[in-house]
PDB file of C-alpha atoms in Angstrom:
ATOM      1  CA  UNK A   1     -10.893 -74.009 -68.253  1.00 95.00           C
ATOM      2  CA  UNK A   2     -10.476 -75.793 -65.141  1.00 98.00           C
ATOM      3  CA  UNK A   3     -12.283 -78.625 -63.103  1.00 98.00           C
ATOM      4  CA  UNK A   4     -11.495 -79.446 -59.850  1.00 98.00           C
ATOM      5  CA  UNK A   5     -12.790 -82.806 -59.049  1.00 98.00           C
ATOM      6  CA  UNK A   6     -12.780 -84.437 -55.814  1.00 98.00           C
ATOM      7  CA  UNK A   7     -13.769 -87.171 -53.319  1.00 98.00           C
ATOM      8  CA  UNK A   8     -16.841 -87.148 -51.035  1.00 98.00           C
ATOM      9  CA  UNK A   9     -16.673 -89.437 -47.566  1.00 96.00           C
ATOM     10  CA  UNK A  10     -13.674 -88.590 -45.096  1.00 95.00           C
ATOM     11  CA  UNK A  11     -12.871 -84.917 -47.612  1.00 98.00           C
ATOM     12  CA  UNK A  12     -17.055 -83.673 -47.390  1.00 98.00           C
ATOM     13  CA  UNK A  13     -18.802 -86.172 -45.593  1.00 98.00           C
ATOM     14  CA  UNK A  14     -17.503 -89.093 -42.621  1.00 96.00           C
ATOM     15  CA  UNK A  15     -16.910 -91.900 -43.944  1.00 94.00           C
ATOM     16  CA  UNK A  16     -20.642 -93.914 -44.087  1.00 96.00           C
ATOM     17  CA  UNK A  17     -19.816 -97.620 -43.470  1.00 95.00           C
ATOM     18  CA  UNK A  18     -17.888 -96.339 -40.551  1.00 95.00           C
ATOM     19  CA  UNK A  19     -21.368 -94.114 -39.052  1.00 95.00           C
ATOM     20  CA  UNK A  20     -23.047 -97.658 -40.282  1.00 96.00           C
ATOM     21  CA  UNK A  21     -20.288-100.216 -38.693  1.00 96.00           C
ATOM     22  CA  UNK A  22     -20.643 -97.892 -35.130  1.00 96.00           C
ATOM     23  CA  UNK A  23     -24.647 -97.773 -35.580  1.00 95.00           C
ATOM     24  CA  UNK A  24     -25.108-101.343 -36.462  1.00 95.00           C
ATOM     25  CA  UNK A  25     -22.044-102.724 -33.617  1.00 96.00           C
ATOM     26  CA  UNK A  26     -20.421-104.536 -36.210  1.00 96.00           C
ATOM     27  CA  UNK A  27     -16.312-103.083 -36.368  1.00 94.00           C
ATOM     28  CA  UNK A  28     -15.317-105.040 -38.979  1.00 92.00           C
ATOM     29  CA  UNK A  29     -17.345-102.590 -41.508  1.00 94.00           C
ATOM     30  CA  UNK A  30     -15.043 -99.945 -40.865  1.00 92.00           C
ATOM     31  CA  UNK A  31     -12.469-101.169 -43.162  1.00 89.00           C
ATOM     32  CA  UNK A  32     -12.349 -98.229 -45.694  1.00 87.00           C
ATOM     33  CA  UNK A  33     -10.487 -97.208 -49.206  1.00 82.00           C
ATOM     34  CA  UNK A  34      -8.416 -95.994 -46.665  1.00 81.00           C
ATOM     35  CA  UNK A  35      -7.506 -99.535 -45.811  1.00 85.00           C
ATOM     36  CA  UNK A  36      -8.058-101.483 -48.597  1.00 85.00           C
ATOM     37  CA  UNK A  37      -7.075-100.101 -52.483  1.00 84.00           C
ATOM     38  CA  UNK A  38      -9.096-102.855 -54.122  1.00 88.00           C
ATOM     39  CA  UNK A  39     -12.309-100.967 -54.378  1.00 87.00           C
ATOM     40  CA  UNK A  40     -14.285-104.696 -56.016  1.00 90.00           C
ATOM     41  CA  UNK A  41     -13.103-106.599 -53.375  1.00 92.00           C
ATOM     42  CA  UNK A  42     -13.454-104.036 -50.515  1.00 92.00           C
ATOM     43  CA  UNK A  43     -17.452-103.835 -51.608  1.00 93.00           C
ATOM     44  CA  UNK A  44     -18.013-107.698 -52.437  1.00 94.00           C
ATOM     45  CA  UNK A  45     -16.959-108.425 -49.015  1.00 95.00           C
ATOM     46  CA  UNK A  46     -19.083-105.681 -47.110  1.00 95.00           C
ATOM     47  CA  UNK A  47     -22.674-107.036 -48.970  1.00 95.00           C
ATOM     48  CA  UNK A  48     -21.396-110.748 -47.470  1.00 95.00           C
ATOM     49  CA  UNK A  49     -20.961-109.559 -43.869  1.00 95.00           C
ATOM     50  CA  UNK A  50     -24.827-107.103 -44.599  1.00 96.00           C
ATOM     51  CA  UNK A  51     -26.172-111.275 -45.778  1.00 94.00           C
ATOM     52  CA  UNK A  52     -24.238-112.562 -42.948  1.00 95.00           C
ATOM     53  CA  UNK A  53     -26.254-110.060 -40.669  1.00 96.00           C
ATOM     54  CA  UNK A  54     -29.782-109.443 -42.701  1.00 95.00           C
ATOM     55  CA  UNK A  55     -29.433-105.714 -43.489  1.00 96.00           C
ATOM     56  CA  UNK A  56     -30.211-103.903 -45.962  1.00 96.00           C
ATOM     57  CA  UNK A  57     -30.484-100.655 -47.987  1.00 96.00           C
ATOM     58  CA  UNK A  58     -33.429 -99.201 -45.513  1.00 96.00           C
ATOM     59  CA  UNK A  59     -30.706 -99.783 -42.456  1.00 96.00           C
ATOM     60  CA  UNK A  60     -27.954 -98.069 -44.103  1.00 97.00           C
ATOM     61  CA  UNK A  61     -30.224 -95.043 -45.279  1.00 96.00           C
ATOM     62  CA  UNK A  62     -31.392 -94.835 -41.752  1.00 96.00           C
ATOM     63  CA  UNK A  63     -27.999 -93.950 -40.330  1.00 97.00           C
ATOM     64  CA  UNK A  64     -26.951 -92.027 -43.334  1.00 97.00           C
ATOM     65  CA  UNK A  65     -30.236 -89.651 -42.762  1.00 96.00           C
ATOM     66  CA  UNK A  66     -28.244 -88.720 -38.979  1.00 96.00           C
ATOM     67  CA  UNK A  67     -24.708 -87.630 -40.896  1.00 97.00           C
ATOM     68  CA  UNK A  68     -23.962 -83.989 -41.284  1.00 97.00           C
ATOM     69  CA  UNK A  69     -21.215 -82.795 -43.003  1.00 98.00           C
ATOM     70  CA  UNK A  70     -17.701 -82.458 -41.557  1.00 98.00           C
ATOM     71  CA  UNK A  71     -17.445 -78.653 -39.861  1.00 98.00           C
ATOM     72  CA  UNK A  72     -17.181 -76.281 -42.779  1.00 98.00           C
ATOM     73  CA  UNK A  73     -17.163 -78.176 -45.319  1.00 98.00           C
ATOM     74  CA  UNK A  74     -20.018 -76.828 -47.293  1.00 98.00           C
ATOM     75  CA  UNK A  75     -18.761 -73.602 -46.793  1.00 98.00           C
ATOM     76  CA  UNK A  76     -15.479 -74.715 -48.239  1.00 98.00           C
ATOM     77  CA  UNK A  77     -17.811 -76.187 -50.818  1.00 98.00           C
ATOM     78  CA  UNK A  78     -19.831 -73.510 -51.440  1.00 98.00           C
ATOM     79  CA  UNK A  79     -16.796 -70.846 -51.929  1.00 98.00           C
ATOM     80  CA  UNK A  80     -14.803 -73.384 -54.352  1.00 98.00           C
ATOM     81  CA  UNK A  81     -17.967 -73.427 -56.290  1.00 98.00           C
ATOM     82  CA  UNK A  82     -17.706 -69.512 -56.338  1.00 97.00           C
ATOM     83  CA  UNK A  83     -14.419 -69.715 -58.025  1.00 97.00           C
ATOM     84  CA  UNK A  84     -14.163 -72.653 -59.880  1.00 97.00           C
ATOM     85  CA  UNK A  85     -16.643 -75.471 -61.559  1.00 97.00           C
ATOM     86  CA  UNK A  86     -16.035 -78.428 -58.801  1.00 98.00           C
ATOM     87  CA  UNK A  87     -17.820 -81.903 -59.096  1.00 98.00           C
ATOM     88  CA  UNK A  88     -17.758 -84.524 -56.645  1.00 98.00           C
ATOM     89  CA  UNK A  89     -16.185 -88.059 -57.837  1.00 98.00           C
ATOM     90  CA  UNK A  90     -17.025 -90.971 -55.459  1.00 97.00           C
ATOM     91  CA  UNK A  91     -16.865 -94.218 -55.613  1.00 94.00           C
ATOM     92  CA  UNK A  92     -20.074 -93.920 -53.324  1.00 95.00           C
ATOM     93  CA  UNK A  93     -23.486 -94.984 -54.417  1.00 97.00           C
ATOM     94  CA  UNK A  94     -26.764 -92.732 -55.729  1.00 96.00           C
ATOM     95  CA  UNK A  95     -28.579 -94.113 -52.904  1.00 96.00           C
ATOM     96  CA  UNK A  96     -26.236 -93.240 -50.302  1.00 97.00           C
ATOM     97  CA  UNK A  97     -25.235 -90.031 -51.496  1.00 96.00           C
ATOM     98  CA  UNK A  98     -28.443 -87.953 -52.305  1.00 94.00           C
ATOM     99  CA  UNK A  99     -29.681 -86.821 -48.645  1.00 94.00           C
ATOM    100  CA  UNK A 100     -25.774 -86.110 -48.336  1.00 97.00           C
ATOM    101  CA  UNK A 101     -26.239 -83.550 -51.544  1.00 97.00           C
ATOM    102  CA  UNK A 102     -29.263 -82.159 -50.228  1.00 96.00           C
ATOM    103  CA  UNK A 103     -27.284 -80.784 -47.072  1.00 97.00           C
ATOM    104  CA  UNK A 104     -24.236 -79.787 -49.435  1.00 98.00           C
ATOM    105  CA  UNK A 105     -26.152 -77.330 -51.253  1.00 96.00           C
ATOM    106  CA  UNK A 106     -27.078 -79.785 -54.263  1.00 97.00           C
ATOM    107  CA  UNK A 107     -23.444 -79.987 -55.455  1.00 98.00           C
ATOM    108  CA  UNK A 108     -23.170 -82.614 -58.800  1.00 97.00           C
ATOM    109  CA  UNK A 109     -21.653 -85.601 -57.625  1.00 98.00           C
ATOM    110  CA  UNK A 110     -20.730 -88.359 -60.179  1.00 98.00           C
ATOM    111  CA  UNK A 111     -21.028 -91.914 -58.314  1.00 97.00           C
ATOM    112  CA  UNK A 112     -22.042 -95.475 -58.876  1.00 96.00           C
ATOM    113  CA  UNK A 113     -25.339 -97.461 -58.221  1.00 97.00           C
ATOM    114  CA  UNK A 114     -26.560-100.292 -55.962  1.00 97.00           C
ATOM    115  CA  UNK A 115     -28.593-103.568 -57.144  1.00 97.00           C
ATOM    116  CA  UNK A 116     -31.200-103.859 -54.581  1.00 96.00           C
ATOM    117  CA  UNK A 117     -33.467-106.370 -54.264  1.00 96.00           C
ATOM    118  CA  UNK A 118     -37.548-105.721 -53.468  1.00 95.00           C
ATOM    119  CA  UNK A 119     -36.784-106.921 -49.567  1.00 95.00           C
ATOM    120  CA  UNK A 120     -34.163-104.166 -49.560  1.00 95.00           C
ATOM    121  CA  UNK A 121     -31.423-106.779 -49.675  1.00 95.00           C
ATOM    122  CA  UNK A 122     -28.024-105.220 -51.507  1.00 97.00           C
ATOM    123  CA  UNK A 123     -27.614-108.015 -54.088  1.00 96.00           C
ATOM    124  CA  UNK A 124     -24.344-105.732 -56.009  1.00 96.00           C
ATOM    125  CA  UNK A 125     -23.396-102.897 -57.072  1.00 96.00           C
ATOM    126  CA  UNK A 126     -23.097-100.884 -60.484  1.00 95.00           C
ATOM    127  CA  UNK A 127     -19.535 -98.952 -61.157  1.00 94.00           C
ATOM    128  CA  UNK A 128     -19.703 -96.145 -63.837  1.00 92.00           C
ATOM    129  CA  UNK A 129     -16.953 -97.250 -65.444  1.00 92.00           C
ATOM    130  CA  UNK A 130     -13.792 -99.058 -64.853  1.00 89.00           C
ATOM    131  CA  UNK A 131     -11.502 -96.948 -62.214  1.00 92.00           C
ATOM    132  CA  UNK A 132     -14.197 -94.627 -61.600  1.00 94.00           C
ATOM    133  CA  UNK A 133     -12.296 -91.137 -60.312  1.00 97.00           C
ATOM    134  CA  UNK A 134      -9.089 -91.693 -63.177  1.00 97.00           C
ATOM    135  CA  UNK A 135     -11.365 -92.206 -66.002  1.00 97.00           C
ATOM    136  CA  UNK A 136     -13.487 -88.897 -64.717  1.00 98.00           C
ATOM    137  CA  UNK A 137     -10.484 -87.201 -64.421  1.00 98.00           C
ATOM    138  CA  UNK A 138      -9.224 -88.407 -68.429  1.00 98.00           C
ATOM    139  CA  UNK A 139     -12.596 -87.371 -69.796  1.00 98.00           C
ATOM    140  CA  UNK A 140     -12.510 -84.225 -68.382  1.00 98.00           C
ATOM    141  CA  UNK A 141      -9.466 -83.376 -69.918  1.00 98.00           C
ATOM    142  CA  UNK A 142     -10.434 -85.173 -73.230  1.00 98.00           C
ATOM    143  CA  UNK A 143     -13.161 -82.311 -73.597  1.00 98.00           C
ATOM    144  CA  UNK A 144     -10.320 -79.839 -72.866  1.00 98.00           C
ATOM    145  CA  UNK A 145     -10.480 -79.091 -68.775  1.00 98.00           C
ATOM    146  CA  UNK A 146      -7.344 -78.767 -66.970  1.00 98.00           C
ATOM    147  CA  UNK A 147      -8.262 -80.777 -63.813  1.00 98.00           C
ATOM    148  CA  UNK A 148      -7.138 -79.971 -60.175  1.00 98.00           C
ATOM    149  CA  UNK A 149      -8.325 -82.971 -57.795  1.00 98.00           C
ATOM    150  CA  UNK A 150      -7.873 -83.788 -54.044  1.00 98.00           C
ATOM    151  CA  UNK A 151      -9.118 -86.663 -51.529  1.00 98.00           C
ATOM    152  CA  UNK A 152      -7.655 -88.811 -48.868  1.00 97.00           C
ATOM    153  CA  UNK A 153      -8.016 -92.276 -49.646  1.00 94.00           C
ATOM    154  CA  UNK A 154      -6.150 -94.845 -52.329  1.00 92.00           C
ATOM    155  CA  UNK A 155      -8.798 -94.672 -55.082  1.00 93.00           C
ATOM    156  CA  UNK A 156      -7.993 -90.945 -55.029  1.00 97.00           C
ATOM    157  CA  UNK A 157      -4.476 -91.168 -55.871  1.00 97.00           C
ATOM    158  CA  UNK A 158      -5.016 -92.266 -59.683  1.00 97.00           C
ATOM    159  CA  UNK A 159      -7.023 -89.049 -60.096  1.00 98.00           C
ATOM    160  CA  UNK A 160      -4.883 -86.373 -58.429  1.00 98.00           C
ATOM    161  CA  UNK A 161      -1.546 -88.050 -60.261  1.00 98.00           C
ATOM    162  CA  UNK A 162      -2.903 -87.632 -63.192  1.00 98.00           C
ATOM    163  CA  UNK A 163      -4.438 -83.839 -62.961  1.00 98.00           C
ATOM    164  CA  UNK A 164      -1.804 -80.960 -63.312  1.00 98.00           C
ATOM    165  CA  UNK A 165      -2.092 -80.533 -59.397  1.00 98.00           C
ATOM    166  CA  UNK A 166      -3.446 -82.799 -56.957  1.00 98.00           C
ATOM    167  CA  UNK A 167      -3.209 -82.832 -53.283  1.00 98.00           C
ATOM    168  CA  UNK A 168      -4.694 -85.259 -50.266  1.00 98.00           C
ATOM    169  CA  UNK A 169      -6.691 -84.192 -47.356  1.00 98.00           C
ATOM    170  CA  UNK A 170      -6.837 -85.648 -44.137  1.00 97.00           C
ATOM    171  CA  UNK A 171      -5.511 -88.526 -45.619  1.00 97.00           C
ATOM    172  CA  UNK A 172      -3.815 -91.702 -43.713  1.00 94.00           C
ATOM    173  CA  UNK A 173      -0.172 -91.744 -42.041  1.00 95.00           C
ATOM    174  CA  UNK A 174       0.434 -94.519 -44.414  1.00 95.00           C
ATOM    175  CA  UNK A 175      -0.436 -92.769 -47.541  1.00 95.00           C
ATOM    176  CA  UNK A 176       1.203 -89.593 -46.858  1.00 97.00           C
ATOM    177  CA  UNK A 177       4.109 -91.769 -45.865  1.00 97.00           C
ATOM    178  CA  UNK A 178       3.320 -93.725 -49.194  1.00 96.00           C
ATOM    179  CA  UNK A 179       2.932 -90.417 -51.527  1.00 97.00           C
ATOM    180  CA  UNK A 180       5.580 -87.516 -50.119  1.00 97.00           C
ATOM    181  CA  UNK A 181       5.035 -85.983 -53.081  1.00 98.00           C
ATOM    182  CA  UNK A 182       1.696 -85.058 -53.021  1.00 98.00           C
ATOM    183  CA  UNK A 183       1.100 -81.909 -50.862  1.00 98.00           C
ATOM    184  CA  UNK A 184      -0.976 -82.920 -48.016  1.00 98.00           C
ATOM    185  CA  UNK A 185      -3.058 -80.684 -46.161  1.00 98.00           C
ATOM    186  CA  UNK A 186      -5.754 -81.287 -42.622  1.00 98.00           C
ATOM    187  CA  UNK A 187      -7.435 -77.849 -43.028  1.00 98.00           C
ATOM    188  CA  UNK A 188     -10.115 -76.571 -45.278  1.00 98.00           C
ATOM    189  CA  UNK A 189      -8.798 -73.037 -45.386  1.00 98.00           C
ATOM    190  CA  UNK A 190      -5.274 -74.605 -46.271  1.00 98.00           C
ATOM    191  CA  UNK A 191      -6.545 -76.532 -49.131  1.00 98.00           C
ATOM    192  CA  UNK A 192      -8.652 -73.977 -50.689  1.00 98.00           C
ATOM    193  CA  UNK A 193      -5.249 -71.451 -50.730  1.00 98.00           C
ATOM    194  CA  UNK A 194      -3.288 -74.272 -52.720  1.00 98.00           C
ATOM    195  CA  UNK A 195      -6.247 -75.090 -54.908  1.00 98.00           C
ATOM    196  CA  UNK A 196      -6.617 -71.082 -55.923  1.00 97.00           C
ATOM    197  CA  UNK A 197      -2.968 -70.644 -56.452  1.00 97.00           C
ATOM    198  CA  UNK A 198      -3.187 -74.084 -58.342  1.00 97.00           C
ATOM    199  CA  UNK A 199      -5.981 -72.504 -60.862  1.00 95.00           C
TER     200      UNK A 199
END
């Protein structure tokens, strides 16, 4: 039995704290996983700069309810999940990701969860579990999947190393550069090919 697993914002989705760094005028919120691999201190250091600037949740789920997916992708979705079980793993939150779903065709998505305050204020955040997308990936397989994953940021490359084939889309110069050995790929149609013959 097979699972393929993979990442939501830059592979389904754009990336949200960039929509939200462009909506809001602040640039410095467009630092990504792309950018920075420590996922803790990438996310500690965005809710200082939201208390630096008095947003909130309601701000960031206002600009979230204008993304669409990416061109095709939930047809890409939609015909993996003919093939294949697929779930989404993101390091993403429940509040940020469910009007996302919605517009994906209700795919399951396992994520994380914000600590918001009654004023709306994000006072933290909630991981699943310790490395999020490699501990998916392990439990899957624990219960006897063979996993196939893909994404296109750092905190993906823990889960596609460790499933029996992995590959990155539209992921950075750097971490292709980085990660030769993973196939890379920039088109849906591409990806779904090496995911099929990967099954």
């Amino acid at each position: 039995m097979n699972m393929v697993c993979l990442d939501l914002e830059g592979v389904l989705v754009p990336e949200i704290w960039i929509a939200f760094a462009e909506a809001s005028g602040i640039p410095e919120l467009k630092r990504t996983t792309r950018e920075e691999p420590d996922y803790d201190k990438l996310m500690r250091w965005r809710l200082g700069v939201l208390k630096e600037h008095g947003l909130g949740l309601k701000e960031i789920q206002a600009v979230i309810d204008r993304i669409d997916p990416m061109p095709g992708a939930k047809e890409f979705l939609d015909e993996l999940r003919s093939i294949t079980q697929a779930v989404i793993v993101s390091d993403t939150f429940e509040q940020f990701a469910a009007p996302l779903m919605k517009k994906l065709g209700m795919p399951t998505i396992l994520c994380n969860s914000l600590e918001v305050a009654e004023n709306g204020e994000i006072t933290g955040f909630r991981m699943r579990c310790q490395q999020t997308k490699l501990t998916t990936v392990r439990a899957f397989q624990s219960m006897g999947y063979e996993t196939v994953a893909f994404g296109d940021s750092y905190n993906d490359l823990g889960m596609i190393r460790a499933s029996k084939a992995g590959f990155l889309f539209r992921s950075t110069g750097q971490i292709k550069a980085d990660h030769p050995e993973i196939p890379a790929f920039e088109e849906y149609g591409e990806l779904l090919a090496a995911i099929k013959q990967a099954l």
